[in-house]
Coordinates of C-alpha atoms and ligand atoms in Angstrom, one line a residue:
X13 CA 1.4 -6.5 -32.8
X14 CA -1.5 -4.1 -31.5
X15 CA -2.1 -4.6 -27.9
X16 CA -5.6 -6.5 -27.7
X17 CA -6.3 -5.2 -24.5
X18 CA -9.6 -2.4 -24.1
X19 CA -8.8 0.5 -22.8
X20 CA -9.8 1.6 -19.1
X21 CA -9.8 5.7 -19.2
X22 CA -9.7 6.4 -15.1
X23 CA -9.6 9.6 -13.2
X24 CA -8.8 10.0 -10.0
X25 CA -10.5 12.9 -8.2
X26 CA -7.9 12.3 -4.7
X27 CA -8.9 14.4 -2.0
X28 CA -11.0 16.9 -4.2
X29 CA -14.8 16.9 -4.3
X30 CA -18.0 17.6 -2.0
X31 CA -21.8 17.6 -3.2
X32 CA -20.8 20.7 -5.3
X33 CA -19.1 18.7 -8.0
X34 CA -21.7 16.1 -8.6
X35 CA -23.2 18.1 -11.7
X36 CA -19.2 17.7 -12.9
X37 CA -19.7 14.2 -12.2
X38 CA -23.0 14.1 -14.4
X39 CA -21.4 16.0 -17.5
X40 CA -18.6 12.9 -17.1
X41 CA -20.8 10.4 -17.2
X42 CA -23.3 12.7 -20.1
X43 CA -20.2 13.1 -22.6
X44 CA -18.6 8.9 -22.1
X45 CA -22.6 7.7 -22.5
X46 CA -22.4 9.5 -25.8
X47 CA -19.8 7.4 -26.9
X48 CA -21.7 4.3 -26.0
X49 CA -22.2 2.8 -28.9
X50 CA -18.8 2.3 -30.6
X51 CA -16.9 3.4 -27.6
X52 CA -13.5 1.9 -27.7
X53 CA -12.9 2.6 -23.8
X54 CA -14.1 1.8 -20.6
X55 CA -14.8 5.0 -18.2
X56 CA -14.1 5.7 -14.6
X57 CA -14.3 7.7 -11.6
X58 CA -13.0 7.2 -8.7
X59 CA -14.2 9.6 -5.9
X60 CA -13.8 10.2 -2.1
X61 CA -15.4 7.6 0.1
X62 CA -18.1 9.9 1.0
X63 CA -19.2 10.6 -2.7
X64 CA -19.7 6.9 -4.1
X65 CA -22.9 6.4 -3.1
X66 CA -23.9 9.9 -4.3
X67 CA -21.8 9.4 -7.3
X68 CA -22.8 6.0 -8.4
X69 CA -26.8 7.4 -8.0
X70 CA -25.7 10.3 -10.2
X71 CA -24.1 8.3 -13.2
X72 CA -26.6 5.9 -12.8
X73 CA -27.7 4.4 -16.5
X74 CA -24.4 5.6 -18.0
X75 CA -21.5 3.9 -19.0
X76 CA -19.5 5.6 -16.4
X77 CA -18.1 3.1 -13.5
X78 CA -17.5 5.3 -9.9
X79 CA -14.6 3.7 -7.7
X80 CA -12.9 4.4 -4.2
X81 CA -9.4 5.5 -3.9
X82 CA -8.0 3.3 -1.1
X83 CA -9.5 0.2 1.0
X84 CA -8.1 -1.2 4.0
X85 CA -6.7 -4.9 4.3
X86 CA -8.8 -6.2 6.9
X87 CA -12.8 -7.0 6.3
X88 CA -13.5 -5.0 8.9
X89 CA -12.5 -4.4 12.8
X90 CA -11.3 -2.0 15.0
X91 CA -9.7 0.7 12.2
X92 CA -11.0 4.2 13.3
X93 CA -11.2 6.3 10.4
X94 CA -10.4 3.2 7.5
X95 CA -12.8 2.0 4.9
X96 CA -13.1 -1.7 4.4
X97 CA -14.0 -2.9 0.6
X98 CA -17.5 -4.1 1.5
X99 CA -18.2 -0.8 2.4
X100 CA -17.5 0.6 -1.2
X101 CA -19.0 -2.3 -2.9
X102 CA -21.8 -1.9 -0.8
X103 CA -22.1 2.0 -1.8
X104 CA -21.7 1.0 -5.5
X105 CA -18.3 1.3 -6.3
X106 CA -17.0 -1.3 -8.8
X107 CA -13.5 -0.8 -8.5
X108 CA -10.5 0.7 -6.1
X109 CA -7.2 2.3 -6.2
X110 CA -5.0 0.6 -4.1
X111 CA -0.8 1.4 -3.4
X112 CA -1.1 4.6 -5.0
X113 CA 2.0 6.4 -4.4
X114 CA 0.5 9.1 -2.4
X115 CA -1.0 6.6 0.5
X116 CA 2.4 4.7 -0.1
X117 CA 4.1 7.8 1.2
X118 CA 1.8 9.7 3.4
X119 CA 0.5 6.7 5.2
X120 CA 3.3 4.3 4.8
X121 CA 2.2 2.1 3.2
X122 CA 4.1 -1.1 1.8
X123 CA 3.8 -3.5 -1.1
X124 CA 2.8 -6.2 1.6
X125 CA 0.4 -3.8 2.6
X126 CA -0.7 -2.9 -1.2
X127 CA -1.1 -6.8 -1.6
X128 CA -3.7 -7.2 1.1
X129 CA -5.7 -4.3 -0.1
X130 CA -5.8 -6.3 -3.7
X131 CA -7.2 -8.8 -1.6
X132 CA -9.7 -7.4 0.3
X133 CA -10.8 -5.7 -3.1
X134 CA -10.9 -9.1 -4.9
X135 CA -13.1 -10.6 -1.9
X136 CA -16.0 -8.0 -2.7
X137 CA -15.7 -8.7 -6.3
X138 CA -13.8 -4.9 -7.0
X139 CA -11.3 -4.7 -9.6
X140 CA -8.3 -3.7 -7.8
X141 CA -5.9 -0.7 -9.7
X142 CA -2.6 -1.6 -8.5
X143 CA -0.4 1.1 -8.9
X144 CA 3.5 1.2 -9.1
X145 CA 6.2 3.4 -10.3
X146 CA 9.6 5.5 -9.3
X147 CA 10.7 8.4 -7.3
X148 CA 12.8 10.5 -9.7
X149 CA 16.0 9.6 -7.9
X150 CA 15.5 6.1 -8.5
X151 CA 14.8 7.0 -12.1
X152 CA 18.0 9.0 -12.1
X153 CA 19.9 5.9 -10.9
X154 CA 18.5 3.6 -13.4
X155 CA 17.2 1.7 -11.0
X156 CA 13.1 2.4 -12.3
X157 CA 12.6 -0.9 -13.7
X158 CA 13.8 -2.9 -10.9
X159 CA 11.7 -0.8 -8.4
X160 CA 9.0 -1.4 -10.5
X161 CA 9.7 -4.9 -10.8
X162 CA 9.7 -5.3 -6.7
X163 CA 6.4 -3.1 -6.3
X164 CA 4.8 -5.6 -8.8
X165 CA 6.3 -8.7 -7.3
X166 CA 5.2 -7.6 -4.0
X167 CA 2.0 -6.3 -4.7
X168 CA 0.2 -8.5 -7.0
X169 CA -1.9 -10.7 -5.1
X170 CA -1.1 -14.3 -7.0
X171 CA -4.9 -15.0 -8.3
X172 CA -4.9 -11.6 -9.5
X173 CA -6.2 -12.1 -13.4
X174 CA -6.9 -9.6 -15.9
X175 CA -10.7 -9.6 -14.8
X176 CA -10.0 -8.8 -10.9
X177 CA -6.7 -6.3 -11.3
X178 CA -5.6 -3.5 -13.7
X179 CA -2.1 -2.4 -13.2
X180 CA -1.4 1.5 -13.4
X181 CA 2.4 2.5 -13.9
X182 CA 2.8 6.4 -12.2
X183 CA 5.8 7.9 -11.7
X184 CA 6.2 9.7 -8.4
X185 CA 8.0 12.6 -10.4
X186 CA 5.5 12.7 -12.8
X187 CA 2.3 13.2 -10.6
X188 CA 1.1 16.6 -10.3
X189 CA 3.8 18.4 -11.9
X190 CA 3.3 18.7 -15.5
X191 CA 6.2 16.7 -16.3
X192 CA 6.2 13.1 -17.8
X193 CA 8.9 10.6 -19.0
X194 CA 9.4 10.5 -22.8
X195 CA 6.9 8.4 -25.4
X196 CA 9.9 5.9 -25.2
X197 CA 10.5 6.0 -21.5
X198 CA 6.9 4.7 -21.0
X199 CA 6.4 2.6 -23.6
X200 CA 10.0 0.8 -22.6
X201 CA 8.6 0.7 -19.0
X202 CA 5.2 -1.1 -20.3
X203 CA 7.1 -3.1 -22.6
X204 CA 8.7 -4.0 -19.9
X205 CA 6.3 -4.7 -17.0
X206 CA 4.3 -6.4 -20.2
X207 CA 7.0 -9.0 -19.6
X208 CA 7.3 -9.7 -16.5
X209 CA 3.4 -9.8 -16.4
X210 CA 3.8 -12.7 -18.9
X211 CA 6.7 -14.2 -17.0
X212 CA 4.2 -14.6 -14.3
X213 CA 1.0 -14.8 -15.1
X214 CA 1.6 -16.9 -18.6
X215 CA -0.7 -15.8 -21.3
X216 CA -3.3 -14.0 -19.0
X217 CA -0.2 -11.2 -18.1
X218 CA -0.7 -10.0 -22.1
X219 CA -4.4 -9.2 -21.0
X220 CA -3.8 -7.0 -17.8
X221 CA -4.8 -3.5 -18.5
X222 CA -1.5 -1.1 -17.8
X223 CA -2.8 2.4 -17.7
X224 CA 0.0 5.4 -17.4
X225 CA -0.3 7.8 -14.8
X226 CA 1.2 11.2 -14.0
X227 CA 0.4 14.5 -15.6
X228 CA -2.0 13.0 -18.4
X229 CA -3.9 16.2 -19.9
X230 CA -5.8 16.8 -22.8
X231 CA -2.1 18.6 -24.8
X232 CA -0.6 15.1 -24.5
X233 CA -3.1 12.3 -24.5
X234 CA -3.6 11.4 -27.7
X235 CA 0.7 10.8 -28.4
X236 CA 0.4 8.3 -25.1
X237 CA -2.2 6.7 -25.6
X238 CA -0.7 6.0 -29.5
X239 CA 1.6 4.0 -27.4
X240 CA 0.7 0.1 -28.1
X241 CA 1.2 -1.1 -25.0
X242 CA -0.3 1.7 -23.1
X243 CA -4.1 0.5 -22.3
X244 CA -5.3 3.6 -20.7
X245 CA -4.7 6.4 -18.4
X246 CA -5.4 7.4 -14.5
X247 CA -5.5 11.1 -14.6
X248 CA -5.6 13.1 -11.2
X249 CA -6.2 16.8 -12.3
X250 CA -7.2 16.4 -15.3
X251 CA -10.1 13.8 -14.1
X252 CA -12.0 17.2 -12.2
X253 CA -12.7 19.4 -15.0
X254 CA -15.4 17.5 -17.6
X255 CA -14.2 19.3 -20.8
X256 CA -10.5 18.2 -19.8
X257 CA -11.2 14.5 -19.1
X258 CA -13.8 14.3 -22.1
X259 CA -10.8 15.4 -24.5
X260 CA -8.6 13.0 -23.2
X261 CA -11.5 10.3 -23.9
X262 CA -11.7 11.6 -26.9
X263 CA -8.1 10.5 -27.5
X264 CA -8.3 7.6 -27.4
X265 CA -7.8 5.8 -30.5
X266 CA -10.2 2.7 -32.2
X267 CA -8.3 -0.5 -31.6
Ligands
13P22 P1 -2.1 14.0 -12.1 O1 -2.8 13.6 -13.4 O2 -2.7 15.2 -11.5 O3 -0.6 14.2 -12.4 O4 -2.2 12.8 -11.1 C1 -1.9 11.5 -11.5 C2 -2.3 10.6 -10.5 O5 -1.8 10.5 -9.4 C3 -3.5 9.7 -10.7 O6 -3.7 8.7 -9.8

């Protein structure tokens, strides 16, 4: 059965971006309005903190959404350096990115950790993008689906519905590199987080949106995203060159 879910299309621009890029920004957000009409995705951005307020003035009146990539647990406090949720709400951001596997291992971050990020996302009324997914040793020990099992578990808040959370399945090896698991590797992983998503959630887990992650380009978008159970992408490189994350929209298949 087709997956009803509507597709989220999501880049990630990570620690890439000043002023300079905003007209990069604008061509986004030019090329997804033209689309608006019988669109069959959702767009996003998510920039540095210091470019959604820039970013969501730039896109303004377009279909394009502008997110931030990380939002501490707390509301706010004494965390030199940290951005709370409010503060990205406040700036215009409508969603954030929160357990990506990058924070996860250059900040240490743990699916308790991830969980109160959801929340603090969920308080300001921001979708939260949960993400999840496997080191390639762990993949190599066919152990992926358990780890990904325990990252979920752990780091979906239990409120979290369809609305407030989209869940993004990125494997570590897969980031950045060029490489990405096989059509049937990801769809057995969505299949499978699909699942446990129902197991959980009852019949709101079939309407969370699972995005794939890792090495999404134009070459191979339209193969991944023919994948049922595949409602979307986060794309990191991909997401900073307009033509490249226009042709991946362009991908996407009606529903
Ligand atoms: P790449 O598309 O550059 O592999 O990055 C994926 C990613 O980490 C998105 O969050």
């Amino acid at each position: 059965m087709a997956d009803p879910v509507r597709p989220l299309i999501a880049g990630n621009w990570k620690m890439n971006g000043t002023s300079a890029e905003l007209p990069e920004l604008k061509r986004i957000a030019d090329g997804v309005e033209g689309t608006r009409s019988d669109s069959p995705y959702d767009a996003l951005i998510c920039v540095p903190a210091t470019l959604v307020d820039r970013a969501v003035r730039t896109v303004v009146g377009s279909p394009l959404a502008v997110g931030g990539q990380d939002c501490h647990g707390e509301e706010n406090g004494a965390h030199t350096g940290d951005i709370s949720a409010a503060m990205l709400a406040d700036a215009g951001a409508t969603h954030v990115i929160v357990g990506h596997s990058e924070r996860r291992a250059d900040h240490g971050e743990t699916d308790i950790d991830v969980m109160g990020k959801a929340l603090a996302a969920h308080a300001q009324g921001l979708t939260a993008i949960v993400c999840v997914g496997e080191t390639r040793q762990e993949r190599e020990d066919g152990r992926a689906m358990d780890v990904v099992d325990t990252q979920l578990a752990g780091s979906l808040p239990e409120h979290a519905t369809p609305q407030t959370t989209v869940i993004a399945y990125e494997p570590v090896w897969a980031i950045g590199t060029g490489l990405t698991p096989s059509l049937h590797d990801i769809e057995a992983m969505h299949d499978h987080m699909r699942d446990r998503l129902r197991e959980r959630f009852g019949t709101a887990g079939a309407l969370f949106r699972l995005l794939y992650g890792g090495s999404v380009k134009p070459a191979n978008a339209g193969e991944i995203f023919g994948i049922s159970s595949v409602d979307g992408a986060l794309i990191g490189g991909a997401s900073l060159k307009s033509d490249d994350f226009l042709a991946i929209c362009a991908a996407m298949p009606a529903r």
